[in-house]
mmCIF file of C-alpha atoms and ligand atoms in Angstrom:
data_model
loop_
_atom_site.group_PDB
_atom_site.id
_atom_site.type_symbol
_atom_site.label_atom_id
_atom_site.label_comp_id
_atom_site.label_asym_id
_atom_site.label_seq_id
_atom_site.Cartn_x
_atom_site.Cartn_y
_atom_site.Cartn_z
ATOM 1 C CA UNK A 1 -9.637 81.730 -102.577
ATOM 2 C CA UNK A 2 -6.340 80.244 -103.641
ATOM 3 C CA UNK A 3 -3.354 82.582 -103.725
ATOM 4 C CA UNK A 4 -2.249 83.621 -107.242
ATOM 5 C CA UNK A 5 1.419 82.762 -107.700
ATOM 6 C CA UNK A 6 4.217 82.333 -110.236
ATOM 7 C CA UNK A 7 5.847 78.928 -109.810
ATOM 8 C CA UNK A 8 9.626 78.686 -110.282
ATOM 9 C CA UNK A 9 11.180 75.213 -110.202
ATOM 10 C CA UNK A 10 14.931 74.768 -109.769
ATOM 11 C CA UNK A 11 14.651 78.034 -107.873
ATOM 12 C CA UNK A 12 17.996 77.575 -106.142
ATOM 13 C CA UNK A 13 19.826 77.062 -109.429
ATOM 14 C CA UNK A 14 21.769 79.687 -111.330
ATOM 15 C CA UNK A 15 18.915 80.995 -113.470
ATOM 16 C CA UNK A 16 16.420 80.596 -110.630
ATOM 17 C CA UNK A 17 18.337 82.804 -108.246
ATOM 18 C CA UNK A 18 18.835 85.532 -110.848
ATOM 19 C CA UNK A 19 15.182 85.377 -111.924
ATOM 20 C CA UNK A 20 13.870 85.566 -108.352
ATOM 21 C CA UNK A 21 16.069 88.564 -107.607
ATOM 22 C CA UNK A 22 14.851 90.319 -110.728
ATOM 23 C CA UNK A 23 11.163 89.570 -110.215
ATOM 24 C CA UNK A 24 11.284 90.485 -106.531
ATOM 25 C CA UNK A 25 12.785 93.889 -107.256
ATOM 26 C CA UNK A 26 10.941 94.741 -110.462
ATOM 27 C CA UNK A 27 7.463 93.404 -110.064
ATOM 28 C CA UNK A 28 4.652 92.512 -107.748
ATOM 29 C CA UNK A 29 4.729 88.795 -108.512
ATOM 30 C CA UNK A 30 4.089 86.406 -105.614
ATOM 31 C CA UNK A 31 6.760 83.759 -106.130
ATOM 32 C CA UNK A 32 6.276 80.131 -105.193
ATOM 33 C CA UNK A 33 9.812 78.753 -105.288
ATOM 34 C CA UNK A 34 10.416 75.028 -105.509
ATOM 35 C CA UNK A 35 13.782 73.311 -105.239
ATOM 36 C CA UNK A 36 15.054 69.944 -104.113
ATOM 37 C CA UNK A 37 17.619 71.692 -101.903
ATOM 38 C CA UNK A 38 16.777 74.090 -99.096
ATOM 39 C CA UNK A 39 16.431 77.630 -100.415
ATOM 40 C CA UNK A 40 19.079 80.148 -99.415
ATOM 41 C CA UNK A 41 17.651 82.383 -96.645
ATOM 42 C CA UNK A 42 18.376 85.553 -98.664
ATOM 43 C CA UNK A 43 16.268 84.164 -101.516
ATOM 44 C CA UNK A 44 13.528 82.919 -99.211
ATOM 45 C CA UNK A 45 12.865 86.499 -98.157
ATOM 46 C CA UNK A 46 12.167 87.455 -101.754
ATOM 47 C CA UNK A 47 9.537 84.744 -102.288
ATOM 48 C CA UNK A 48 5.931 84.490 -101.179
ATOM 49 C CA UNK A 49 6.671 80.927 -100.171
ATOM 50 C CA UNK A 50 9.405 78.360 -100.718
ATOM 51 C CA UNK A 51 9.046 74.606 -100.850
ATOM 52 C CA UNK A 52 11.755 71.991 -100.571
ATOM 53 C CA UNK A 53 10.514 69.238 -102.827
ATOM 54 C CA UNK A 54 11.057 67.009 -105.821
ATOM 55 C CA UNK A 55 9.470 67.637 -109.230
ATOM 56 C CA UNK A 56 8.983 63.865 -109.465
ATOM 57 C CA UNK A 57 6.689 63.945 -106.420
ATOM 58 C CA UNK A 58 3.195 64.141 -107.946
ATOM 59 C CA UNK A 59 1.577 64.282 -104.509
ATOM 60 C CA UNK A 60 3.395 67.523 -103.902
ATOM 61 C CA UNK A 61 1.770 68.962 -107.033
ATOM 62 C CA UNK A 62 -1.673 67.846 -105.877
ATOM 63 C CA UNK A 63 -1.082 69.773 -102.675
ATOM 64 C CA UNK A 64 0.101 72.827 -104.593
ATOM 65 C CA UNK A 65 -3.042 72.826 -106.730
ATOM 66 C CA UNK A 66 -5.241 72.821 -103.668
ATOM 67 C CA UNK A 67 -3.457 75.825 -102.199
ATOM 68 C CA UNK A 68 -2.378 78.016 -105.132
ATOM 69 C CA UNK A 69 -3.676 79.368 -108.420
ATOM 70 C CA UNK A 70 -0.533 79.064 -110.511
ATOM 71 C CA UNK A 71 -0.568 81.809 -113.138
ATOM 72 C CA UNK A 72 2.811 81.243 -114.739
ATOM 73 C CA UNK A 73 5.471 78.542 -114.556
ATOM 74 C CA UNK A 74 9.227 78.960 -115.043
ATOM 75 C CA UNK A 75 10.371 75.363 -115.120
ATOM 76 C CA UNK A 76 14.119 75.627 -114.583
ATOM 77 C CA UNK A 77 14.924 72.412 -112.690
ATOM 78 C CA UNK A 78 17.238 70.059 -114.629
ATOM 79 C CA UNK A 79 20.356 67.935 -114.439
ATOM 80 C CA UNK A 80 22.948 69.579 -116.727
ATOM 81 C CA UNK A 81 24.859 67.900 -119.523
ATOM 82 C CA UNK A 82 27.996 66.568 -117.820
ATOM 83 C CA UNK A 83 26.190 65.354 -114.725
ATOM 84 C CA UNK A 84 23.481 63.738 -116.849
ATOM 85 C CA UNK A 85 26.086 61.575 -118.610
ATOM 86 C CA UNK A 86 27.006 59.927 -115.312
ATOM 87 C CA UNK A 87 23.403 59.010 -114.476
ATOM 88 C CA UNK A 88 21.514 59.063 -117.785
ATOM 89 C CA UNK A 89 18.370 57.307 -116.553
ATOM 90 C CA UNK A 90 18.090 59.561 -113.512
ATOM 91 C CA UNK A 91 18.637 62.556 -115.803
ATOM 92 C CA UNK A 92 15.827 61.316 -118.017
ATOM 93 C CA UNK A 93 13.506 61.032 -115.038
ATOM 94 C CA UNK A 94 14.300 64.505 -113.725
ATOM 95 C CA UNK A 95 14.549 66.274 -117.077
ATOM 96 C CA UNK A 96 11.708 64.551 -118.938
ATOM 97 C CA UNK A 97 9.315 63.044 -116.384
ATOM 98 C CA UNK A 98 9.780 66.151 -114.238
ATOM 99 C CA UNK A 99 8.827 68.371 -117.184
ATOM 100 C CA UNK A 100 5.858 66.148 -118.029
ATOM 101 C CA UNK A 101 4.622 66.507 -114.448
ATOM 102 C CA UNK A 102 4.864 70.274 -114.709
ATOM 103 C CA UNK A 103 3.096 70.354 -118.087
ATOM 104 C CA UNK A 104 0.309 68.286 -116.594
ATOM 105 C CA UNK A 105 0.063 70.703 -113.694
ATOM 106 C CA UNK A 106 -0.040 73.577 -116.200
ATOM 107 C CA UNK A 107 -2.872 72.099 -118.241
ATOM 108 C CA UNK A 108 -4.924 71.467 -115.121
ATOM 109 C CA UNK A 109 -4.338 75.008 -113.968
ATOM 110 C CA UNK A 110 -5.330 76.289 -117.409
ATOM 111 C CA UNK A 111 -8.676 74.521 -117.107
ATOM 112 C CA UNK A 112 -9.294 75.886 -113.618
ATOM 113 C CA UNK A 113 -8.478 79.397 -114.693
ATOM 114 C CA UNK A 114 -10.223 79.378 -118.066
ATOM 115 C CA UNK A 115 -7.081 80.513 -119.877
ATOM 116 C CA UNK A 116 -3.820 78.898 -120.902
ATOM 117 C CA UNK A 117 -1.147 79.114 -118.229
ATOM 118 C CA UNK A 118 2.221 80.413 -119.437
ATOM 119 C CA UNK A 119 5.013 77.877 -119.276
ATOM 120 C CA UNK A 120 8.556 79.206 -119.788
ATOM 121 C CA UNK A 121 11.137 76.546 -120.488
ATOM 122 C CA UNK A 122 14.905 76.951 -120.850
ATOM 123 C CA UNK A 123 16.173 74.700 -123.601
ATOM 124 C CA UNK A 124 19.786 74.672 -124.685
ATOM 125 C CA UNK A 125 22.431 74.641 -127.405
ATOM 126 C CA UNK A 126 22.905 71.048 -126.242
ATOM 127 C CA UNK A 127 19.997 70.054 -128.518
ATOM 128 C CA UNK A 128 22.377 70.528 -131.442
ATOM 129 C CA UNK A 129 24.786 67.823 -132.497
ATOM 130 C CA UNK A 130 27.357 68.647 -135.159
ATOM 131 C CA UNK A 131 29.092 65.496 -136.363
ATOM 132 C CA UNK A 132 32.648 66.872 -136.629
ATOM 133 C CA UNK A 133 34.707 70.055 -136.353
ATOM 134 C CA UNK A 134 34.711 70.668 -140.086
ATOM 135 C CA UNK A 135 30.903 70.656 -140.128
ATOM 136 C CA UNK A 136 30.832 72.843 -137.025
ATOM 137 C CA UNK A 137 33.089 75.316 -138.766
ATOM 138 C CA UNK A 138 31.045 75.616 -141.950
ATOM 139 C CA UNK A 139 27.676 75.472 -140.120
ATOM 140 C CA UNK A 140 28.493 78.764 -138.324
ATOM 141 C CA UNK A 141 25.412 80.240 -136.641
ATOM 142 C CA UNK A 142 22.808 77.465 -136.669
ATOM 143 C CA UNK A 143 19.063 77.881 -137.158
ATOM 144 C CA UNK A 144 16.597 76.240 -134.792
ATOM 145 C CA UNK A 145 15.663 73.454 -137.190
ATOM 146 C CA UNK A 146 19.233 72.494 -138.205
ATOM 147 C CA UNK A 147 21.473 69.812 -136.714
ATOM 148 C CA UNK A 148 18.980 68.605 -134.094
ATOM 149 C CA UNK A 149 21.052 65.495 -133.465
ATOM 150 C CA UNK A 150 22.162 65.776 -129.864
ATOM 151 C CA UNK A 151 24.789 63.379 -128.584
ATOM 152 C CA UNK A 152 24.018 63.910 -124.868
ATOM 153 C CA UNK A 153 21.224 62.674 -122.636
ATOM 154 C CA UNK A 154 20.630 66.265 -121.492
ATOM 155 C CA UNK A 155 20.359 67.510 -125.085
ATOM 156 C CA UNK A 156 17.984 64.689 -126.019
ATOM 157 C CA UNK A 157 15.911 65.468 -122.909
ATOM 158 C CA UNK A 158 15.671 69.171 -123.765
ATOM 159 C CA UNK A 159 14.757 68.425 -127.384
ATOM 160 C CA UNK A 160 12.032 65.996 -126.385
ATOM 161 C CA UNK A 161 10.665 68.421 -123.794
ATOM 162 C CA UNK A 162 10.387 71.057 -126.524
ATOM 163 C CA UNK A 163 8.228 68.537 -128.413
ATOM 164 C CA UNK A 164 6.201 67.784 -125.290
ATOM 165 C CA UNK A 165 5.658 71.503 -124.789
ATOM 166 C CA UNK A 166 4.374 71.808 -128.350
ATOM 167 C CA UNK A 167 2.101 68.813 -127.822
ATOM 168 C CA UNK A 168 0.614 70.237 -124.619
ATOM 169 C CA UNK A 169 0.224 73.617 -126.307
ATOM 170 C CA UNK A 170 -1.459 72.390 -129.466
ATOM 171 C CA UNK A 171 -2.494 68.750 -129.504
ATOM 172 C CA UNK A 172 -3.170 67.510 -125.996
ATOM 173 C CA UNK A 173 -5.986 64.925 -126.047
ATOM 174 C CA UNK A 174 -6.580 65.698 -129.714
ATOM 175 C CA UNK A 175 -8.914 62.722 -130.200
ATOM 176 C CA UNK A 176 -11.159 63.511 -127.221
ATOM 177 C CA UNK A 177 -14.814 64.328 -127.893
ATOM 178 C CA UNK A 178 -14.346 67.542 -125.915
ATOM 179 C CA UNK A 179 -11.076 69.050 -127.187
ATOM 180 C CA UNK A 180 -8.782 70.710 -124.696
ATOM 181 C CA UNK A 181 -10.098 74.271 -124.502
ATOM 182 C CA UNK A 182 -6.940 76.171 -123.585
ATOM 183 C CA UNK A 183 -3.775 74.069 -123.798
ATOM 184 C CA UNK A 184 -0.585 75.318 -122.223
ATOM 185 C CA UNK A 185 1.009 78.560 -123.394
ATOM 186 C CA UNK A 186 4.441 76.950 -123.849
ATOM 187 C CA UNK A 187 7.399 79.182 -124.762
ATOM 188 C CA UNK A 188 11.030 78.156 -124.850
ATOM 189 C CA UNK A 189 14.446 79.683 -125.424
ATOM 190 C CA UNK A 190 17.523 77.704 -126.372
ATOM 191 C CA UNK A 191 20.200 79.203 -124.167
ATOM 192 C CA UNK A 192 23.908 79.316 -124.937
ATOM 193 C CA UNK A 193 26.377 78.709 -122.083
ATOM 194 C CA UNK A 194 25.365 81.050 -119.277
ATOM 195 C CA UNK A 195 27.825 83.004 -117.149
ATOM 196 C CA UNK A 196 26.804 84.501 -113.827
ATOM 197 C CA UNK A 197 28.875 86.805 -111.639
ATOM 198 C CA UNK A 198 27.211 85.527 -108.474
ATOM 199 C CA UNK A 199 26.914 81.765 -108.839
ATOM 200 C CA UNK A 200 28.888 78.928 -110.380
ATOM 201 C CA UNK A 201 27.222 76.245 -112.457
ATOM 202 C CA UNK A 202 27.486 72.623 -111.435
ATOM 203 C CA UNK A 203 27.520 69.711 -113.802
ATOM 204 C CA UNK A 204 27.420 71.575 -117.113
ATOM 205 C CA UNK A 205 29.819 71.238 -120.039
ATOM 206 C CA UNK A 206 29.982 74.962 -120.807
ATOM 207 C CA UNK A 207 31.222 75.487 -117.232
ATOM 208 C CA UNK A 208 34.806 76.109 -118.386
ATOM 209 C CA UNK A 209 34.011 79.779 -119.107
ATOM 210 C CA UNK A 210 32.521 80.712 -115.719
ATOM 211 C CA UNK A 211 35.081 78.515 -113.924
ATOM 212 C CA UNK A 212 37.959 80.283 -115.692
ATOM 213 C CA UNK A 213 36.702 83.757 -114.795
ATOM 214 C CA UNK A 214 35.818 82.928 -111.180
ATOM 215 C CA UNK A 215 39.140 81.106 -110.583
ATOM 216 C CA UNK A 216 41.113 84.078 -111.896
ATOM 217 C CA UNK A 217 39.248 86.456 -109.590
ATOM 218 C CA UNK A 218 39.832 84.122 -106.681
ATOM 219 C CA UNK A 219 43.555 83.916 -107.471
ATOM 220 C CA UNK A 220 43.390 80.157 -108.116
ATOM 221 C CA UNK A 221 45.074 78.398 -111.047
ATOM 222 C CA UNK A 222 42.656 76.939 -113.586
ATOM 223 C CA UNK A 223 43.148 74.068 -116.006
ATOM 224 C CA UNK A 224 40.557 74.503 -118.744
ATOM 225 C CA UNK A 225 39.011 71.181 -119.764
ATOM 226 C CA UNK A 226 38.645 72.087 -123.465
ATOM 227 C CA UNK A 227 41.116 73.203 -126.163
ATOM 228 C CA UNK A 228 41.795 76.919 -126.619
ATOM 229 C CA UNK A 229 40.162 76.903 -130.076
ATOM 230 C CA UNK A 230 36.835 75.557 -128.719
ATOM 231 C CA UNK A 231 34.100 78.012 -129.619
ATOM 232 C CA UNK A 232 30.491 78.103 -128.438
ATOM 233 C CA UNK A 233 28.031 80.932 -127.781
ATOM 234 C CA UNK A 234 27.728 82.431 -124.294
ATOM 235 C CA UNK A 235 25.426 84.831 -122.515
ATOM 236 C CA UNK A 236 25.642 86.902 -119.345
ATOM 237 C CA UNK A 237 23.036 85.920 -116.763
ATOM 238 C CA UNK A 238 21.101 89.233 -116.810
ATOM 239 C CA UNK A 239 20.444 88.647 -120.514
ATOM 240 C CA UNK A 240 19.209 85.115 -119.776
ATOM 241 C CA UNK A 241 16.648 86.533 -117.340
ATOM 242 C CA UNK A 242 15.761 89.225 -119.852
ATOM 243 C CA UNK A 243 15.235 86.605 -122.585
ATOM 244 C CA UNK A 244 12.818 84.580 -120.446
ATOM 245 C CA UNK A 245 10.872 87.654 -119.363
ATOM 246 C CA UNK A 246 10.814 89.239 -122.827
ATOM 247 C CA UNK A 247 9.514 86.016 -124.325
ATOM 248 C CA UNK A 248 6.837 85.814 -121.622
ATOM 249 C CA UNK A 249 5.314 89.173 -122.610
ATOM 250 C CA UNK A 250 4.016 89.183 -126.207
ATOM 251 C CA UNK A 251 0.534 88.086 -127.143
ATOM 252 C CA UNK A 252 0.585 84.407 -128.030
ATOM 253 C CA UNK A 253 -0.796 85.172 -131.496
ATOM 254 C CA UNK A 254 2.272 87.270 -132.370
ATOM 255 C CA UNK A 255 4.709 84.396 -131.803
ATOM 256 C CA UNK A 256 5.366 82.318 -134.902
ATOM 257 C CA UNK A 257 7.292 79.644 -133.003
ATOM 258 C CA UNK A 258 7.312 78.018 -129.599
ATOM 259 C CA UNK A 259 11.089 77.592 -129.425
ATOM 260 C CA UNK A 260 13.673 80.292 -130.155
ATOM 261 C CA UNK A 261 17.459 80.507 -130.262
ATOM 262 C CA UNK A 262 18.810 83.449 -128.270
ATOM 263 C CA UNK A 263 22.388 84.593 -128.687
ATOM 264 C CA UNK A 264 24.606 87.361 -127.447
ATOM 265 C CA UNK A 265 28.297 86.593 -128.030
ATOM 266 C CA UNK A 266 30.441 83.726 -129.198
ATOM 267 C CA UNK A 267 33.989 83.264 -127.887
ATOM 268 C CA UNK A 268 36.621 80.560 -128.020
ATOM 269 C CA UNK A 269 38.087 79.329 -124.745
ATOM 270 C CA UNK A 270 41.369 81.004 -125.794
ATOM 271 C CA UNK A 271 39.598 84.330 -126.355
ATOM 272 C CA UNK A 272 37.984 84.040 -122.926
ATOM 273 C CA UNK A 273 41.431 83.455 -121.437
ATOM 274 C CA UNK A 274 42.780 86.529 -123.284
ATOM 275 C CA UNK A 275 39.971 88.689 -121.910
ATOM 276 C CA UNK A 276 40.429 87.335 -118.384
ATOM 277 C CA UNK A 277 44.177 88.082 -118.583
ATOM 278 C CA UNK A 278 43.403 91.732 -119.396
ATOM 279 C CA UNK A 279 41.657 92.102 -116.056
ATOM 280 C CA UNK A 280 43.701 89.619 -113.989
ATOM 281 C CA UNK A 281 47.222 89.643 -115.511
ATOM 282 C CA UNK A 282 48.489 87.280 -112.810
ATOM 283 C CA UNK A 283 45.892 84.602 -113.602
ATOM 284 C CA UNK A 284 47.282 81.103 -114.201
ATOM 285 C CA UNK A 285 45.180 79.498 -116.922
ATOM 286 C CA UNK A 286 46.277 76.388 -118.768
ATOM 287 C CA UNK A 287 44.517 74.111 -121.266
ATOM 288 C CA UNK A 288 44.296 70.459 -120.308
ATOM 289 C CA UNK A 289 41.486 69.067 -122.446
ATOM 290 C CA UNK A 290 39.378 66.281 -121.045
ATOM 291 C CA UNK A 291 38.821 64.390 -124.283
ATOM 292 C CA UNK A 292 35.362 63.164 -123.351
ATOM 293 C CA UNK A 293 33.964 66.534 -122.330
ATOM 294 C CA UNK A 294 35.766 68.091 -125.308
ATOM 295 C CA UNK A 295 33.910 65.664 -127.550
ATOM 296 C CA UNK A 296 30.593 66.987 -126.224
ATOM 297 C CA UNK A 297 31.455 70.663 -126.691
ATOM 298 C CA UNK A 298 32.743 69.934 -130.196
ATOM 299 C CA UNK A 299 29.207 68.851 -131.168
ATOM 300 C CA UNK A 300 27.732 72.175 -129.998
ATOM 301 C CA UNK A 301 27.495 75.005 -132.525
ATOM 302 C CA UNK A 302 30.022 77.837 -132.660
ATOM 303 C CA UNK A 303 27.107 80.285 -132.722
ATOM 304 C CA UNK A 304 23.327 80.452 -133.011
ATOM 305 C CA UNK A 305 21.144 82.296 -135.500
ATOM 306 C CA UNK A 306 18.587 84.097 -133.345
ATOM 307 C CA UNK A 307 16.954 86.138 -136.112
ATOM 308 C CA UNK A 308 13.508 84.606 -135.406
ATOM 309 C CA UNK A 309 13.638 85.832 -131.800
ATOM 310 C CA UNK A 310 14.773 89.256 -132.985
ATOM 311 C CA UNK A 311 11.996 89.451 -135.590
ATOM 312 C CA UNK A 312 9.114 87.980 -133.591
ATOM 313 C CA UNK A 313 9.578 89.459 -130.118
ATOM 314 C CA UNK A 314 12.363 91.977 -130.480
ATOM 315 C CA UNK A 315 15.122 89.959 -128.797
ATOM 316 C CA UNK A 316 18.167 92.111 -128.245
ATOM 317 C CA UNK A 317 20.836 91.238 -125.682
ATOM 318 C CA UNK A 318 22.089 94.065 -123.474
ATOM 319 C CA UNK A 319 25.585 92.596 -123.153
ATOM 320 C CA UNK A 320 28.113 91.881 -125.875
ATOM 321 C CA UNK A 321 31.343 90.223 -124.699
ATOM 322 C CA UNK A 322 33.140 93.471 -123.852
ATOM 323 C CA UNK A 323 30.246 94.954 -121.922
ATOM 324 C CA UNK A 324 29.581 91.636 -120.140
ATOM 325 C CA UNK A 325 33.183 91.579 -118.876
ATOM 326 C CA UNK A 326 33.555 95.319 -118.198
ATOM 327 C CA UNK A 327 30.268 96.109 -116.561
ATOM 328 C CA UNK A 328 28.823 92.881 -115.208
ATOM 329 C CA UNK A 329 31.280 90.013 -114.745
ATOM 330 C CA UNK A 330 34.564 91.561 -113.666
ATOM 331 C CA UNK A 331 33.325 94.190 -111.180
ATOM 332 C CA UNK A 332 30.848 91.838 -109.495
ATOM 333 C CA UNK A 333 33.088 88.773 -109.439
ATOM 334 C CA UNK A 334 36.047 90.783 -108.152
ATOM 335 C CA UNK A 335 33.837 92.200 -105.384
ATOM 336 C CA UNK A 336 32.505 88.762 -104.518
ATOM 337 C CA UNK A 337 35.977 87.300 -103.879
ATOM 338 C CA UNK A 338 37.241 90.433 -102.138
ATOM 339 C CA UNK A 339 34.410 90.021 -99.641
ATOM 340 C CA UNK A 340 34.967 86.290 -99.045
HETATM 341 N N1 LIG B 1 25.175 75.014 -119.820
HETATM 342 C C1 LIG B 1 24.558 73.778 -120.140
HETATM 343 C C2 LIG B 1 25.474 72.647 -119.916
HETATM 344 O O1 LIG B 1 26.663 72.842 -120.042
HETATM 345 C C3 LIG B 1 24.111 73.760 -121.575
HETATM 346 O O2 LIG B 1 22.786 74.125 -121.589
HETATM 347 O O3 LIG B 1 25.032 71.578 -119.669
#
């Protein structure tokens, strides 16, 4: 018999680490963790097995299928928005071809198991593309279907993968004489900028918020790469894990959509600085906008309308901005740098 597992790709990344820690302490899930980099030993202990491998390596997937019955997939591996702009074609391969490989694995597993395998996919506010600041200002909290005009490779990749997910869920091989019996149970959340107390993002364009907070705690000066009035939505990492897990639970028939905005708080870079200064009055934070990265963030919405997630599956973040700083970010980040 093949071992029943939950597959997590990008397991060493920011969301991956937080998800593994949560699942290992709150459930009895056997985790098969996959990452291109070696897994941190502390995380390895929490997983049933860990594999160092590339999501573009289809032979690796063939091997996985022979050894494991994959019940659920959290496909988190991706190249983030800033990094993707430096190597757009590589980003396309990792973000799109990688996702296609995983969807193919999921549909095969669905057939083997006689039921559709759940496929949780983090999409992003980067799928939105507001043409100018005036439009961003009047658009306010955007709905899922509005302004889907991304200006970044990463955003285009995420948008297309949402479409691929829908195709594998509903229309895969739609002209075949024997229609696909199960499809893939694809579910996706469009995350705002995520902020973790334990890890720092690499290669994202919303990184200015976590970088500002971590630098202040570390006692290092920080030059923020966007203007103080730059506003986008953010979320504390525990809420990101909660969103993925909450969306994984409901019966498929109760979900009206496959892709949902999830929000928790929206702050400008200046407001983040003001909050950081309340906790670290000595912090040295300046604003030195990098015009190119600024241009990207200016196309992202100031906020998201997540009423569909609230209505359909009861989405409710645990952390507003104040609670995120008071109870999650500041105590844990301060402890982290005290220990170092
Ligand atoms: N945090 C991501 C990035 O900045 C957006 O999803 O690329």
